[in-house]
């Protein structure tokens, strides 16, 4: 049972929620992907591997704490100290492996933010046992060391387009079979971040890109919607050829990976990011797993080192 759940009523609700297995993922049109690891005062050698919790989107209200909702899936990151250190100036550069699990988060997640001024030398969170790391695996999202998506100096960033390879995440199922890959794309509109999603055979499935203005040269921020932040950059899931937004069977107008407002404490104190994943209609469980990896890559490159700017 998750240690985030405080009341007996919440405990009963959690018990009623089935683990987010690949079969259950097939039934879901929306998910909440929420960061468990605090990013407050985390940079250079203090950067820890970042873990996540997953919950079903039903009844999420803006301003609520996603960690107090029934978490029926979780993701842990494995990455080296050197890679995490370099991510401070080159976001998205580090080699990383994200392992996605079904069920409630482990006990180690409860205390991972107690000591902020410590250096994590292991590739995974302290206290995360081998049994935890191999429990109920749904899939993996993995990358080798690459260029970052930009050079970052304080609040100033410079996109990197002439360096290869650019950031990506390769998604595999629990058996290690390749499901597909999400790749960061840098073209002539280098100030508009975008990602292409490919299936296992290399065919392009989706383009993830914000809405744009000024002839496609600039990102158009959004201030609408009841579940997102008042000033944010949603990544709309688009047709890979026409770039038209795809519809979703969920509560959003279009399929999207959007930033959620998760309450004052998470936004300004612990600085944990949370995302709403609304999948395109008619996807298989494996394709939804692939887009979950896309959400991780968007955070790894765009928002992980931006603190509360997303």
CSV table of C-alpha atoms in Angstrom, one decimal:
chain,number,residue,atom,x,y,z
A,1,UNK,CA,0.0,0.0,0.0
A,2,UNK,CA,1.3,3.5,-0.9
A,3,UNK,CA,2.7,5.5,2.1
A,4,UNK,CA,1.4,8.7,0.5
A,5,UNK,CA,-2.2,7.8,1.4
A,6,UNK,CA,-3.1,9.1,4.8
A,7,UNK,CA,-6.7,8.5,5.6
A,8,UNK,CA,-8.6,5.2,5.9
A,9,UNK,CA,-11.0,6.4,3.1
A,10,UNK,CA,-8.1,7.1,0.8
A,11,UNK,CA,-6.6,3.7,1.7
A,12,UNK,CA,-9.8,1.9,0.7
A,13,UNK,CA,-9.8,3.9,-2.5
A,14,UNK,CA,-6.3,2.8,-3.3
A,15,UNK,CA,-7.1,-0.8,-2.5
A,16,UNK,CA,-9.9,-0.5,-5.0
A,17,UNK,CA,-7.6,0.7,-7.8
A,18,UNK,CA,-6.0,-2.1,-9.8
A,19,UNK,CA,-2.3,-2.0,-10.6
A,20,UNK,CA,-1.5,-0.2,-13.8
A,21,UNK,CA,-0.4,-3.3,-15.8
A,22,UNK,CA,-0.1,-3.3,-19.5
A,23,UNK,CA,-3.6,-4.8,-19.8
A,24,UNK,CA,-5.1,-2.0,-17.6
A,25,UNK,CA,-3.1,0.6,-19.6
A,26,UNK,CA,-5.0,-0.7,-22.7
A,27,UNK,CA,-8.3,0.5,-21.0
A,28,UNK,CA,-7.1,4.0,-20.1
A,29,UNK,CA,-7.4,7.1,-22.2
A,30,UNK,CA,-5.6,9.5,-19.8
A,31,UNK,CA,-3.0,9.3,-17.1
A,32,UNK,CA,-1.3,11.5,-14.6
A,33,UNK,CA,2.5,11.4,-14.7
A,34,UNK,CA,3.8,13.1,-11.5
A,35,UNK,CA,7.4,13.6,-10.3
A,36,UNK,CA,8.1,12.0,-6.9
A,37,UNK,CA,11.6,13.5,-6.5
A,38,UNK,CA,12.0,17.1,-5.5
A,39,UNK,CA,14.0,19.4,-7.7
A,40,UNK,CA,14.4,22.1,-5.0
A,41,UNK,CA,18.0,23.2,-4.8
A,42,UNK,CA,19.1,20.2,-6.9
A,43,UNK,CA,21.9,21.0,-9.4
A,44,UNK,CA,25.4,19.8,-10.2
A,45,UNK,CA,26.5,17.0,-7.8
A,46,UNK,CA,23.2,17.3,-5.8
A,47,UNK,CA,21.1,16.2,-8.7
A,48,UNK,CA,19.4,12.9,-7.9
A,49,UNK,CA,17.8,10.4,-10.2
A,50,UNK,CA,14.2,11.4,-10.7
A,51,UNK,CA,11.4,9.0,-9.9
A,52,UNK,CA,7.7,9.2,-10.9
A,53,UNK,CA,4.3,8.0,-9.9
A,54,UNK,CA,1.4,7.2,-12.2
A,55,UNK,CA,-2.3,7.5,-11.5
A,56,UNK,CA,-5.5,7.4,-13.5
A,57,UNK,CA,-6.8,10.8,-14.6
A,58,UNK,CA,-10.3,10.3,-13.3
A,59,UNK,CA,-11.5,13.1,-11.0
A,60,UNK,CA,-8.2,15.0,-10.8
A,61,UNK,CA,-8.8,18.6,-9.7
A,62,UNK,CA,-6.4,21.5,-10.4
A,63,UNK,CA,-4.4,22.4,-7.3
A,64,UNK,CA,-4.7,19.0,-5.7
A,65,UNK,CA,-1.6,17.0,-4.8
A,66,UNK,CA,-1.2,14.1,-7.3
A,67,UNK,CA,0.8,12.2,-4.7
A,68,UNK,CA,-2.3,12.0,-2.5
A,69,UNK,CA,-4.3,10.4,-5.3
A,70,UNK,CA,-4.3,6.6,-5.7
A,71,UNK,CA,-1.0,5.8,-7.4
A,72,UNK,CA,-1.2,2.5,-9.2
A,73,UNK,CA,2.0,2.7,-11.1
A,74,UNK,CA,5.5,4.1,-10.6
A,75,UNK,CA,8.8,4.7,-12.5
A,76,UNK,CA,12.3,4.7,-11.2
A,77,UNK,CA,15.4,6.2,-12.9
A,78,UNK,CA,18.8,4.7,-13.1
A,79,UNK,CA,21.6,7.1,-14.1
A,80,UNK,CA,25.2,7.9,-13.1
A,81,UNK,CA,26.4,10.8,-10.9
A,82,UNK,CA,28.4,12.3,-13.8
A,83,UNK,CA,25.5,12.2,-16.1
A,84,UNK,CA,23.2,13.8,-13.6
A,85,UNK,CA,25.8,16.5,-12.9
A,86,UNK,CA,26.2,17.4,-16.6
A,87,UNK,CA,22.4,17.7,-17.0
A,88,UNK,CA,22.6,21.0,-15.2
A,89,UNK,CA,24.2,22.7,-18.2
A,90,UNK,CA,23.1,20.3,-21.0
A,91,UNK,CA,19.6,19.2,-20.2
A,92,UNK,CA,18.7,15.8,-21.7
A,93,UNK,CA,22.3,14.7,-22.2
A,94,UNK,CA,22.7,12.0,-19.6
A,95,UNK,CA,22.4,8.2,-20.2
A,96,UNK,CA,19.3,7.1,-18.3
A,97,UNK,CA,17.0,4.1,-17.9
A,98,UNK,CA,13.5,4.6,-16.6
A,99,UNK,CA,11.8,1.4,-15.4
A,100,UNK,CA,8.0,1.5,-15.3
A,101,UNK,CA,6.2,-0.7,-12.7
A,102,UNK,CA,2.6,-1.6,-11.9
A,103,UNK,CA,1.3,-1.2,-8.4
A,104,UNK,CA,1.8,1.2,-5.5
A,105,UNK,CA,5.2,3.1,-5.1
A,106,UNK,CA,7.8,1.4,-2.8
A,107,UNK,CA,8.7,2.5,0.7
A,108,UNK,CA,11.9,4.1,-0.6
A,109,UNK,CA,9.9,6.9,-2.3
A,110,UNK,CA,8.6,8.0,1.1
A,111,UNK,CA,12.0,9.4,2.3
A,112,UNK,CA,13.8,10.2,-0.9
A,113,UNK,CA,13.4,14.0,-0.3
A,114,UNK,CA,14.3,14.0,3.4
A,115,UNK,CA,18.0,14.9,2.8
A,116,UNK,CA,18.4,17.4,0.0
A,117,UNK,CA,22.1,18.3,0.6
A,118,UNK,CA,23.4,14.8,-0.2
A,119,UNK,CA,25.2,13.3,-3.2
A,120,UNK,CA,23.6,10.2,-4.7
A,121,UNK,CA,26.5,8.0,-5.8
A,122,UNK,CA,24.4,5.0,-6.8
A,123,UNK,CA,22.6,4.9,-10.1
A,124,UNK,CA,19.2,4.6,-8.3
A,125,UNK,CA,17.5,6.1,-5.2
A,126,UNK,CA,18.9,5.1,-1.8
A,127,UNK,CA,16.8,2.3,-0.2
A,128,UNK,CA,15.4,1.1,-3.5
A,129,UNK,CA,16.1,-2.7,-3.2
A,130,UNK,CA,16.7,-5.1,-6.0
A,131,UNK,CA,13.3,-6.6,-5.3
A,132,UNK,CA,11.7,-3.2,-5.7
A,133,UNK,CA,13.6,-2.5,-9.0
A,134,UNK,CA,12.5,-5.8,-10.5
A,135,UNK,CA,8.9,-5.8,-9.2
A,136,UNK,CA,5.9,-5.9,-11.7
A,137,UNK,CA,7.8,-4.3,-14.6
A,138,UNK,CA,5.6,-3.0,-17.4
A,139,UNK,CA,8.3,-1.6,-19.6
A,140,UNK,CA,11.5,0.5,-19.9
A,141,UNK,CA,12.4,3.8,-21.4
A,142,UNK,CA,16.2,4.2,-22.0
A,143,UNK,CA,18.8,6.3,-23.7
A,144,UNK,CA,22.5,6.5,-24.0
A,145,UNK,CA,24.6,9.6,-23.5
A,146,UNK,CA,23.7,12.2,-26.1
A,147,UNK,CA,24.1,15.9,-26.8
A,148,UNK,CA,21.7,18.0,-24.7
A,149,UNK,CA,18.8,19.8,-26.2
A,150,UNK,CA,20.6,23.1,-25.3
A,151,UNK,CA,23.4,24.7,-23.4
A,152,UNK,CA,22.0,26.3,-20.2
A,153,UNK,CA,23.7,29.1,-18.3
A,154,UNK,CA,21.4,30.2,-15.5
A,155,UNK,CA,18.2,31.5,-17.2
A,156,UNK,CA,19.9,31.7,-20.6
A,157,UNK,CA,19.6,28.8,-23.0
A,158,UNK,CA,21.0,28.2,-26.5
A,159,UNK,CA,19.4,25.4,-28.6
A,160,UNK,CA,21.8,22.8,-30.0
A,161,UNK,CA,21.1,21.8,-33.6
A,162,UNK,CA,24.5,20.9,-35.0
A,163,UNK,CA,25.3,18.1,-32.5
A,164,UNK,CA,24.5,14.5,-32.8
A,165,UNK,CA,22.9,12.3,-31.5
A,166,UNK,CA,20.2,14.5,-30.1
A,167,UNK,CA,18.2,13.3,-27.0
A,168,UNK,CA,15.9,10.3,-27.4
A,169,UNK,CA,14.2,7.6,-25.4
A,170,UNK,CA,13.7,4.0,-26.6
A,171,UNK,CA,10.8,2.2,-25.2
A,172,UNK,CA,10.6,-1.6,-24.6
A,173,UNK,CA,8.0,-3.8,-23.1
A,174,UNK,CA,8.5,-6.0,-20.1
A,175,UNK,CA,10.1,-8.8,-22.2
A,176,UNK,CA,12.6,-6.4,-23.7
A,177,UNK,CA,10.9,-6.2,-27.1
A,178,UNK,CA,11.3,-2.8,-28.8
A,179,UNK,CA,8.1,-0.8,-28.9
A,180,UNK,CA,9.4,2.4,-30.4
A,181,UNK,CA,11.4,5.6,-29.9
A,182,UNK,CA,10.8,9.3,-29.1
A,183,UNK,CA,13.4,11.6,-30.6
A,184,UNK,CA,14.0,15.4,-30.0
A,185,UNK,CA,13.9,17.2,-33.4
A,186,UNK,CA,15.8,20.5,-34.0
A,187,UNK,CA,15.2,22.2,-37.4
A,188,UNK,CA,15.2,25.7,-38.8
A,189,UNK,CA,12.5,26.6,-36.2
A,190,UNK,CA,15.0,25.9,-33.4
A,191,UNK,CA,13.1,27.9,-30.8
A,192,UNK,CA,10.0,25.6,-31.1
A,193,UNK,CA,10.7,22.3,-29.4
A,194,UNK,CA,9.3,19.2,-31.1
A,195,UNK,CA,9.6,15.5,-30.9
A,196,UNK,CA,8.9,12.7,-33.4
A,197,UNK,CA,7.6,9.3,-32.1
A,198,UNK,CA,8.5,6.2,-34.1
A,199,UNK,CA,7.2,2.7,-33.9
A,200,UNK,CA,9.4,-0.5,-33.6
A,201,UNK,CA,9.9,-0.7,-37.4
A,202,UNK,CA,11.0,3.0,-37.6
A,203,UNK,CA,7.8,4.3,-39.1
A,204,UNK,CA,6.8,7.8,-37.8
A,205,UNK,CA,3.7,7.6,-35.6
A,206,UNK,CA,3.3,11.1,-34.1
A,207,UNK,CA,4.7,14.6,-34.0
A,208,UNK,CA,4.7,16.3,-30.6
A,209,UNK,CA,4.8,20.0,-30.8
A,210,UNK,CA,3.2,23.1,-29.1
A,211,UNK,CA,0.9,25.4,-31.0
A,212,UNK,CA,2.9,28.2,-32.7
A,213,UNK,CA,2.7,31.8,-33.7
A,214,UNK,CA,4.7,34.3,-35.8
A,215,UNK,CA,4.7,32.0,-38.8
A,216,UNK,CA,5.6,29.0,-36.9
A,217,UNK,CA,8.8,30.5,-35.4
A,218,UNK,CA,7.6,30.9,-31.8
A,219,UNK,CA,5.8,28.9,-29.2
A,220,UNK,CA,2.3,30.0,-28.4
A,221,UNK,CA,1.7,29.7,-24.7
A,222,UNK,CA,-1.7,28.8,-23.3
A,223,UNK,CA,-3.7,30.1,-20.4
A,224,UNK,CA,-6.9,28.1,-20.8
A,225,UNK,CA,-8.2,24.8,-19.5
A,226,UNK,CA,-9.2,23.8,-16.0
A,227,UNK,CA,-6.4,21.3,-15.2
A,228,UNK,CA,-3.3,23.0,-16.5
A,229,UNK,CA,-1.2,25.9,-15.3
A,230,UNK,CA,-2.4,29.3,-16.2
A,231,UNK,CA,0.7,29.9,-18.4
A,232,UNK,CA,2.1,26.8,-19.9
A,233,UNK,CA,3.3,25.0,-23.1
A,234,UNK,CA,1.3,21.9,-23.9
A,235,UNK,CA,2.8,19.4,-26.4
A,236,UNK,CA,0.0,18.5,-28.7
A,237,UNK,CA,0.0,15.0,-30.3
A,238,UNK,CA,-0.2,15.5,-34.0
A,239,UNK,CA,-0.4,13.5,-37.3
A,240,UNK,CA,3.2,12.9,-38.4
A,241,UNK,CA,2.5,14.1,-41.9
A,242,UNK,CA,-0.1,16.9,-41.7
A,243,UNK,CA,0.8,18.0,-38.2
A,244,UNK,CA,-2.9,18.3,-37.4
A,245,UNK,CA,-3.9,17.6,-33.8
A,246,UNK,CA,-5.3,14.2,-33.1
A,247,UNK,CA,-8.5,13.6,-31.2
A,248,UNK,CA,-8.7,11.8,-27.9
A,249,UNK,CA,-11.5,9.8,-26.2
A,250,UNK,CA,-10.5,11.5,-22.9
A,251,UNK,CA,-11.6,14.9,-21.5
A,252,UNK,CA,-9.3,17.1,-23.6
A,253,UNK,CA,-10.2,18.5,-27.0
A,254,UNK,CA,-7.0,17.0,-28.5
A,255,UNK,CA,-4.5,14.4,-27.5
A,256,UNK,CA,-1.8,16.2,-25.5
A,257,UNK,CA,1.0,16.0,-22.9
A,258,UNK,CA,0.2,19.0,-20.7
A,259,UNK,CA,1.7,20.5,-17.5
A,260,UNK,CA,-0.6,20.3,-14.5
A,261,UNK,CA,-0.9,22.8,-11.6
A,262,UNK,CA,-0.3,20.5,-8.6
A,263,UNK,CA,-0.6,23.0,-5.7
A,264,UNK,CA,1.5,25.7,-4.1
A,265,UNK,CA,3.7,23.4,-2.1
A,266,UNK,CA,4.7,21.2,-5.1
A,267,UNK,CA,5.1,24.1,-7.4
A,268,UNK,CA,7.2,26.5,-5.3
A,269,UNK,CA,8.7,24.4,-2.4
A,270,UNK,CA,9.4,20.9,-3.5
A,271,UNK,CA,9.3,21.8,-7.3
A,272,UNK,CA,7.8,18.6,-8.6
A,273,UNK,CA,6.4,18.5,-12.1
A,274,UNK,CA,3.2,16.8,-13.0
A,275,UNK,CA,1.8,16.1,-16.5
A,276,UNK,CA,-1.5,15.1,-18.0
A,277,UNK,CA,-1.3,12.5,-20.7
A,278,UNK,CA,-4.3,12.4,-23.0
A,279,UNK,CA,-3.8,9.6,-25.5
A,280,UNK,CA,-5.1,9.7,-29.2
A,281,UNK,CA,-8.1,7.6,-29.8
A,282,UNK,CA,-7.7,3.9,-30.7
A,283,UNK,CA,-4.1,3.3,-29.4
A,284,UNK,CA,-2.9,0.0,-28.3
A,285,UNK,CA,-1.4,-0.5,-24.8
A,286,UNK,CA,2.1,-0.6,-26.3
A,287,UNK,CA,1.5,2.8,-28.1
A,288,UNK,CA,0.3,4.3,-24.8
A,289,UNK,CA,3.5,2.9,-23.1
A,290,UNK,CA,5.5,4.6,-25.9
A,291,UNK,CA,3.8,8.0,-25.3
A,292,UNK,CA,4.4,7.7,-21.5
A,293,UNK,CA,8.1,7.5,-22.5
A,294,UNK,CA,7.5,10.6,-24.6
A,295,UNK,CA,6.3,12.4,-21.5
A,296,UNK,CA,9.5,11.5,-19.7
A,297,UNK,CA,11.6,12.8,-22.5
A,298,UNK,CA,9.8,16.1,-22.6
A,299,UNK,CA,10.4,16.6,-18.9
A,300,UNK,CA,14.1,15.4,-19.2
A,301,UNK,CA,14.9,17.9,-22.0
A,302,UNK,CA,12.5,20.8,-21.5
A,303,UNK,CA,11.5,21.2,-17.9
A,304,UNK,CA,13.7,19.2,-15.6
A,305,UNK,CA,16.3,21.9,-15.2
A,306,UNK,CA,13.8,24.8,-15.5
A,307,UNK,CA,12.6,24.6,-11.8
A,308,UNK,CA,9.2,26.2,-11.7
A,309,UNK,CA,9.3,27.9,-15.2
A,310,UNK,CA,7.2,25.2,-16.9
